[in-house]
Structure formats: C-alpha cells, structure tokens
Coordinates of C-alpha atoms in Angstrom, one line a residue:
X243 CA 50.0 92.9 101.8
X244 CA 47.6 94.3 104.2
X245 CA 43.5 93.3 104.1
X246 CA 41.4 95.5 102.9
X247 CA 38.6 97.2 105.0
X248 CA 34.8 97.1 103.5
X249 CA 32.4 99.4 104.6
X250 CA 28.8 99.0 103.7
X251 CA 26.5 102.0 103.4
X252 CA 23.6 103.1 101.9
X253 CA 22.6 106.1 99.4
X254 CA 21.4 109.2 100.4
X255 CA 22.2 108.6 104.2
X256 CA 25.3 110.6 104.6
X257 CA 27.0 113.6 102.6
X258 CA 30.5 113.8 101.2
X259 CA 31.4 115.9 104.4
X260 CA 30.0 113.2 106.5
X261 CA 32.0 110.5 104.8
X262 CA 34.7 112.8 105.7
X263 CA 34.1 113.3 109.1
X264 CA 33.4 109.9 110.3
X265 CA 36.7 109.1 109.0
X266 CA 35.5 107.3 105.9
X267 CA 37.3 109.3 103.2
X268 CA 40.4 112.1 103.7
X269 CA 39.9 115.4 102.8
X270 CA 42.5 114.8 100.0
X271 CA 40.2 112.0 98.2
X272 CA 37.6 114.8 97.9
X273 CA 38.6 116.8 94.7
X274 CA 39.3 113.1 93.2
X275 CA 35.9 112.0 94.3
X276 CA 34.4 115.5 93.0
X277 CA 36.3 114.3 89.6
X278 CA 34.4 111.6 89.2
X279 CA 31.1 111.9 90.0
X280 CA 31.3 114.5 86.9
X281 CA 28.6 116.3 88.2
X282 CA 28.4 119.7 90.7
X283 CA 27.5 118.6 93.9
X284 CA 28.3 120.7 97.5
X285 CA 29.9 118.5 100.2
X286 CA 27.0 118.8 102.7
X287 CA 24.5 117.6 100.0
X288 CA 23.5 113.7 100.4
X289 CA 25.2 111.8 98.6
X290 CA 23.2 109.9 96.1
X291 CA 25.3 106.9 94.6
X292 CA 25.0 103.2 94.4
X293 CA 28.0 100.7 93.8
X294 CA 31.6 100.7 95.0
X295 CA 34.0 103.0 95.5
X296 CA 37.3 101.8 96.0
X297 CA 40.5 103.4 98.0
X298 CA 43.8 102.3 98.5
X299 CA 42.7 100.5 102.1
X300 CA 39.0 100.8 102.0
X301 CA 35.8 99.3 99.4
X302 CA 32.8 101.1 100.4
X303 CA 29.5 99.4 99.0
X304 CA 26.9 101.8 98.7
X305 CA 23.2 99.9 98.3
X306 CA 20.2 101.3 97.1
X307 CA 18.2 103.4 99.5
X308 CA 15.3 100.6 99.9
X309 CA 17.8 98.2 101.8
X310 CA 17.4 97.8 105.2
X311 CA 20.5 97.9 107.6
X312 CA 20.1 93.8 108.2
X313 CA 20.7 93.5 104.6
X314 CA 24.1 95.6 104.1
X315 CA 26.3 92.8 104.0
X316 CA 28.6 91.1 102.5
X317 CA 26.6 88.5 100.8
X318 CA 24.2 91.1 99.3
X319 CA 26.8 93.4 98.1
X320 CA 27.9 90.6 95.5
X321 CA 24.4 89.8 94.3
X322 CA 24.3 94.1 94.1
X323 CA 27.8 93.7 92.1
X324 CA 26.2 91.5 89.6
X325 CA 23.3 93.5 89.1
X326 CA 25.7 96.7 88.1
X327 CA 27.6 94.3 85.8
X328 CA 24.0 93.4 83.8
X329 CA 23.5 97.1 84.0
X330 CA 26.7 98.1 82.4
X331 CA 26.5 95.4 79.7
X332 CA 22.8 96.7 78.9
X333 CA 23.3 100.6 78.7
X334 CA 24.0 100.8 75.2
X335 CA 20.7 99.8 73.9
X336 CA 18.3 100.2 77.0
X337 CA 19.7 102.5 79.6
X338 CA 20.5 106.0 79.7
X339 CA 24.5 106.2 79.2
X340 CA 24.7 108.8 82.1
X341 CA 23.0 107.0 84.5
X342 CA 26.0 104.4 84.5
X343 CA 29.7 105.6 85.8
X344 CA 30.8 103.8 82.7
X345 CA 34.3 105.1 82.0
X346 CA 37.8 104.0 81.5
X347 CA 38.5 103.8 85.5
X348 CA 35.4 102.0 86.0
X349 CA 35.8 99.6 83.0
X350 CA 38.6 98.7 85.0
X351 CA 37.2 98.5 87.9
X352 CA 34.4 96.2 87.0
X353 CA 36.7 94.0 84.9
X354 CA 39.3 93.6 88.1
X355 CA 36.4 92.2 90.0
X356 CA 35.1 89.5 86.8
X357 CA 39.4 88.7 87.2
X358 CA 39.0 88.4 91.1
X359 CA 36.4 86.5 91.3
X360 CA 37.8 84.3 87.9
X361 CA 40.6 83.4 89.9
X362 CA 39.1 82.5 93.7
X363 CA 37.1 80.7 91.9
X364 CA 39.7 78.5 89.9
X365 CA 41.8 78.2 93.4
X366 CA 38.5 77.0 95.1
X367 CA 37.2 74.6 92.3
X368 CA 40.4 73.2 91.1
X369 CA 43.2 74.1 93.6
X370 CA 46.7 76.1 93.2
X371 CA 48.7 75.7 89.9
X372 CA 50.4 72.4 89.2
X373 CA 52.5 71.5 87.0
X374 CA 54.0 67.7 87.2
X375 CA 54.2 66.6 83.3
X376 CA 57.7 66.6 82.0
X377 CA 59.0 69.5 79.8
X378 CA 60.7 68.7 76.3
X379 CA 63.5 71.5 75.1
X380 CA 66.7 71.4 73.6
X381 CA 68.2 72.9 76.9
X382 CA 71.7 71.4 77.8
X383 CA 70.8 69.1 80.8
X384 CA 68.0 66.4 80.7
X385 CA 67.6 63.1 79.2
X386 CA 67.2 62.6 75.3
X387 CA 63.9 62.6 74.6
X388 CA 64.1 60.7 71.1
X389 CA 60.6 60.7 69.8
X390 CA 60.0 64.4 69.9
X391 CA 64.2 65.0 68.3
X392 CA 63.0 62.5 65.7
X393 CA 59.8 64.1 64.6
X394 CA 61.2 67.7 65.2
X395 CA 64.5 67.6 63.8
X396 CA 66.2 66.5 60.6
X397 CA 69.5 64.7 61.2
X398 CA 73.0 64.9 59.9
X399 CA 74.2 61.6 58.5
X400 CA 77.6 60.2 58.8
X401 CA 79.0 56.6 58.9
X402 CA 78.1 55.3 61.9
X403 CA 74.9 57.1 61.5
X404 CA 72.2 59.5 61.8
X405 CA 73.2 62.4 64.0
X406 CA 71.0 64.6 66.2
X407 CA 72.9 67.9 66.4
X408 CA 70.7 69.3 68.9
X409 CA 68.1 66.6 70.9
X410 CA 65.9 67.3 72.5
X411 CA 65.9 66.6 76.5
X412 CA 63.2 65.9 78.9
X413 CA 63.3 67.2 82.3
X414 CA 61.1 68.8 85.0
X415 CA 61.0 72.1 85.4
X416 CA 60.7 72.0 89.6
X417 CA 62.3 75.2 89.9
X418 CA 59.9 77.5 87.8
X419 CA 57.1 75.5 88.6
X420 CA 57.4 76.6 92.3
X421 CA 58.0 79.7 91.5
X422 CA 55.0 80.2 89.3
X423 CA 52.9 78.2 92.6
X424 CA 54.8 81.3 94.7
X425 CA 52.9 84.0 92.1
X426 CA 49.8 82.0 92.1
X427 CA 49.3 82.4 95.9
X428 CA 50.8 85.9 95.9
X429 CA 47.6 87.1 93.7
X430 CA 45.2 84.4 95.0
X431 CA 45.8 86.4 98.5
X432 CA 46.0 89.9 96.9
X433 CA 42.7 89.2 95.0
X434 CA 41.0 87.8 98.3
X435 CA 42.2 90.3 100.8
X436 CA 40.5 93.2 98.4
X437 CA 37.5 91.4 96.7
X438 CA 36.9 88.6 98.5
X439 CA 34.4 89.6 100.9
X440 CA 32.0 91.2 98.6
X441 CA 32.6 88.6 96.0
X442 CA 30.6 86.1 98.7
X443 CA 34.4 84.1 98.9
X444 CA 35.4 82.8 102.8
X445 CA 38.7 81.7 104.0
X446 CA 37.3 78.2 103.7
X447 CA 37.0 78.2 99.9
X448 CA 40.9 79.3 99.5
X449 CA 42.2 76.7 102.8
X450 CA 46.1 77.2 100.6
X451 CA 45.6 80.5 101.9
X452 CA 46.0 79.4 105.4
X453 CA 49.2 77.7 105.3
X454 CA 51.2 79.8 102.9
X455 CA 51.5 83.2 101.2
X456 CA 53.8 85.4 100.1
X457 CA 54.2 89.1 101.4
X458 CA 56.7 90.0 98.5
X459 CA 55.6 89.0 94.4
X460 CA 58.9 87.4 92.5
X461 CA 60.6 89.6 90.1
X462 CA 59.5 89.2 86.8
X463 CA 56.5 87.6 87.7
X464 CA 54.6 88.1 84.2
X465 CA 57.5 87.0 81.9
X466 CA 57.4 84.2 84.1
X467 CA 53.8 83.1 83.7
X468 CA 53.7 84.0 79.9
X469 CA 56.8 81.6 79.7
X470 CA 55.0 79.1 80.9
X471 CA 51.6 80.1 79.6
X472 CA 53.6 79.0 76.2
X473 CA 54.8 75.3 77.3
X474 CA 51.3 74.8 78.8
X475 CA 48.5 73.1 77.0
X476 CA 46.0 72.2 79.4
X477 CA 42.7 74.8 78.7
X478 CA 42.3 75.4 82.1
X479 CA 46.3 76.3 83.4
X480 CA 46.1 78.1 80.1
X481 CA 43.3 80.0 81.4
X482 CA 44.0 80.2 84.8
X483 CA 47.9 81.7 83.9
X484 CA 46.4 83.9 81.2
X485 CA 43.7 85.7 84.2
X486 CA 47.0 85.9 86.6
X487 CA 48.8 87.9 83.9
X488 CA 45.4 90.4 83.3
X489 CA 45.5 90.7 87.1
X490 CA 49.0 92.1 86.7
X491 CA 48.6 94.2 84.0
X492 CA 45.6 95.9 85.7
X493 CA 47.1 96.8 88.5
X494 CA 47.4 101.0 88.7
X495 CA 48.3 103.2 91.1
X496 CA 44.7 105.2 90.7
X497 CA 44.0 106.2 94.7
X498 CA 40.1 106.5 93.8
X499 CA 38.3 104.6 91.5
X500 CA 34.4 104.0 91.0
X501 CA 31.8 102.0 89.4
X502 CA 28.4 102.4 90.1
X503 CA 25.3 104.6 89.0
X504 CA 24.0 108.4 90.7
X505 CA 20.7 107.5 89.3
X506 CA 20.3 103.8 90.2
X507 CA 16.1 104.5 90.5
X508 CA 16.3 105.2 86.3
X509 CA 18.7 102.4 86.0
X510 CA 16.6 99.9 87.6
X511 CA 13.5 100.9 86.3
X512 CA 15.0 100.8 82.7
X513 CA 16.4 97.5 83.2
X514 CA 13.0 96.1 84.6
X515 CA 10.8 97.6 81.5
X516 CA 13.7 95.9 79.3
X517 CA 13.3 92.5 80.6
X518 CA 9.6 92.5 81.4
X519 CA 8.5 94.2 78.5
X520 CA 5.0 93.5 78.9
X521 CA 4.9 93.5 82.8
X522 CA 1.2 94.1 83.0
X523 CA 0.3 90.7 80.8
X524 CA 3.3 88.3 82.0
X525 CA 1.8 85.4 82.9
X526 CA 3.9 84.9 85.8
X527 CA 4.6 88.4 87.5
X528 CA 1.1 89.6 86.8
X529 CA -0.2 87.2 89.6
X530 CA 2.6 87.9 92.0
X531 CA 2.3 91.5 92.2
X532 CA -0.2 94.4 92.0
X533 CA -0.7 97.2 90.3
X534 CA 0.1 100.3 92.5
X535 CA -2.3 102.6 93.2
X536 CA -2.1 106.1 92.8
X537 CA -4.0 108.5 94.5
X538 CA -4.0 113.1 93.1
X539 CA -4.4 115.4 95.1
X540 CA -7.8 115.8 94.8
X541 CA -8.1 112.4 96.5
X542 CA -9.3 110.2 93.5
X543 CA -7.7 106.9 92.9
X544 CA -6.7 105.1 90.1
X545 CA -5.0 102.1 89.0
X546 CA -2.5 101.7 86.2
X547 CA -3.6 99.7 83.3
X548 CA -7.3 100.2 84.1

C-alpha cells in the first residue's frame, strides 16, 4: 500500500499538454481525461476545471482561479471539497446540471470521500474496532449459557428432566475479532494514505496508524465484517462495520475518475443567489460588502441596485 501523491493546482494555469509535460498526467490518461470532461477541448487550451481528479498514485486539487498560491493547500482543499459536495446536492433545483461533473464515476467519487472521511473520523473520535462482550451461539465449544437456551429453545422432556438438545454456549470470539481489528486498520490506512490529506486528517488523529498496519487485506474480508456486523448491536460498531464494508464495495479499478465543475464561476454564483436570495436587502451582508461598480465604455458609472 503505497501513499498517495497530492498535487494542488489552480484553473486555467496550465493546459492538458502541460499537465502532461511536467509529468503530472501520462499521455495514456489523456483520451480518458478527454472522456470525461465530455466536452471538445485541444490539449494546448487552458484547462478550466475546479475539483479533483484522481489517478491511480496521484489526487490533483484544482482551486478556483481567485486563490492565491499561499492558499493551495491541504487545509483549503477540504473546505473546497465540501463546497462541491453542497453544490452537487443543490444542482437539481438551483444549478445548471452541466455545470457539475455529476455522473456515475463521480457519484462515486464523491461518496468514497463522505466514506473516507466517515471512517478517519470514527478511528480518531472513538478508536479501532473492539469487541470484548461474550458471543452466545449454539457452536460446539463454550460454556452453557442457560438463560439465553432457556428463552430460545423449547426442551425435550424425559425422566430425569428437561433436556436442551442444542444449548447454547458463551465464548469469545478472540480469533475473528482480531482479525476484523486487522481489516479495520487495513482500510483506516488505505483511506488515510489516499484522502487523508485533503480531508484536513494528520498522522496524529489516527496514532494506531503508527504502530501497526497491514500491507496485505485478509481474504474474505467483507463476509467477515457482515458476519459480525450481524452479532453486533452497538449503533456505532454497527455503523462503523457497515462504512468498512461500502469502502469495499466501492473499490474499482477506474485509472481516472473526476468530480468537480468546468464552470465553477456559474456554479458559485448560482449557489450564492440561492442562499442569499435577497443579497442586496440582507441585513447582514448588505453592510459587509458593496455593491460593485460598473463602469461602459463610454466611461459612465453606475451602481447596481441604484
């Protein structure tokens, strides 16, 4: 398992043959790239997108074209991630469906990061997956657990009395409990290594990463956590196995996927109008900031809303 490289960049900056030649992207990513975008654009245009684009090695961040070099980092590429995310849930009924790369890739895409960022944060908050309560089955080794046999079973009766064909035993389950702890770690790292930095996570909030991982997941990794997803009723292991097991299952072998806008000026402006619908009256923004003024070329100046 190999960290993942981020690159931060900016839109309109460099073109597709650019990113190529600085060693950014391969020349074999380009028709997928091309694909994508889903609109005709020539590889020395500039290339206007903002969002991520992920590789099999590589997240690149593009920001909008107002952001300053100082502020292409890590910590601002998660607050930029959220912003997308409102964007996307908003496009339906206030932005412009083809401003947003909105597909079945990047509907992955986005809901891999809302997993990622699920699970660091359950690691951080509440540690790695425990399990220490006894197990009750009617498994072959264990001691009789008679309260559960009695309430679950109905007995055969003979003379010398009732008789519980099958009891139930209680034992601990050591073995799979490590083993799940072995998975847990396995995507804890995975989902760090890709996500973490632009997700604003630091190898201080995940310390278990530190001491152990594991370069290798187990075989049969998600029978394993739905098996014990179904002997597991604290809410949050229940939650935390069930986001292990959607991390699985979203895995794909896509070498180029990406989820972002091209028009991120119409997208932001959209999204402004729709939650400041009267911008010019609001109490608040209204003495915060100024109308702009706009001058024709004829030289006369006007405000708007005058």
């Amino acid at each position: 398992m190999r960290k993942v490289e981020t690159v931060f960049l900016r839109e309109g900056d460099l073109s597709i043959s650019e990113l190529v030649a600085l060693g950014h992207l391969t020349d074999d990513l380009l028709p997928c790239l091309l694909d994508e975008i889903g609109y005709n654009i020539r590889v020395d245009e500039k290339f206007y997108f903002v969002g991520l684009i992920e590789t099999t090695n590589k997240i690149f961040i593009f920001f909008p074209k107002i952001y300053g070099v100082s502020k292409m980092d890590a910590k601002n590429s998660a607050s930029l991630l959220k912003l997308l995310q409102l964007i996307t849930q908003r496009q339906n009924n206030s932005i412009q469906a083809e401003t947003t790369l909105s597909d079945s890739k990047a509907a992955i895409t986005s809901k891999r990061l809302k997993l990622a960022h699920r699970i660091m944060a359950n690691a951080r908050d509440h540690g790695l997956l425990k399990f220490d309560a006894p197990v009750t089955s009617n498994k072959e080794r264990g001691v009789t657990n008679w309260a559960v046999t009695i309430a679950k079973q109905t007995p055969t009766h003979s003379t010398d009395g009732p008789i519980y064909l099958s009891p139930y035993l209680q034992h601990r389950s050591e073995d799979i409990d490590r083993e799940i702890e072995k998975i847990h770690l396995y995507i804890l790292k995975e989902c760090f290594d890709r996500y973490g930095s632009i997700l604003n996570f630091n190898a201080r909030d995940l310390s278990m990463l530190r001491d152990q991982y594991y370069e290798n997941i187990l075989p049969n990794a998600q029978s394993k956590l739905r098996g014990k997803l179904r002997e597991t009723y604290d809410s949050r292991k229940q939650s935390a196995l069930k986001d292990c097991i959607d991390w699985l299952n979203l895995k794909t072998g896509d070498r180029l996927a990406l989820y972002g806008t091209r028009q991120f000026h119409i997208a932001w402006e959209t999204l402004c109008v729709n939650l400041l619908e009267n911008f010019s009256n609001h109490p608040v923004f209204s003495s915060l900031t100024r109308p702009p003024i706009w001058t024709t070329k004829t030289g006369q100046a006007y405000r708007d809303w005058e």
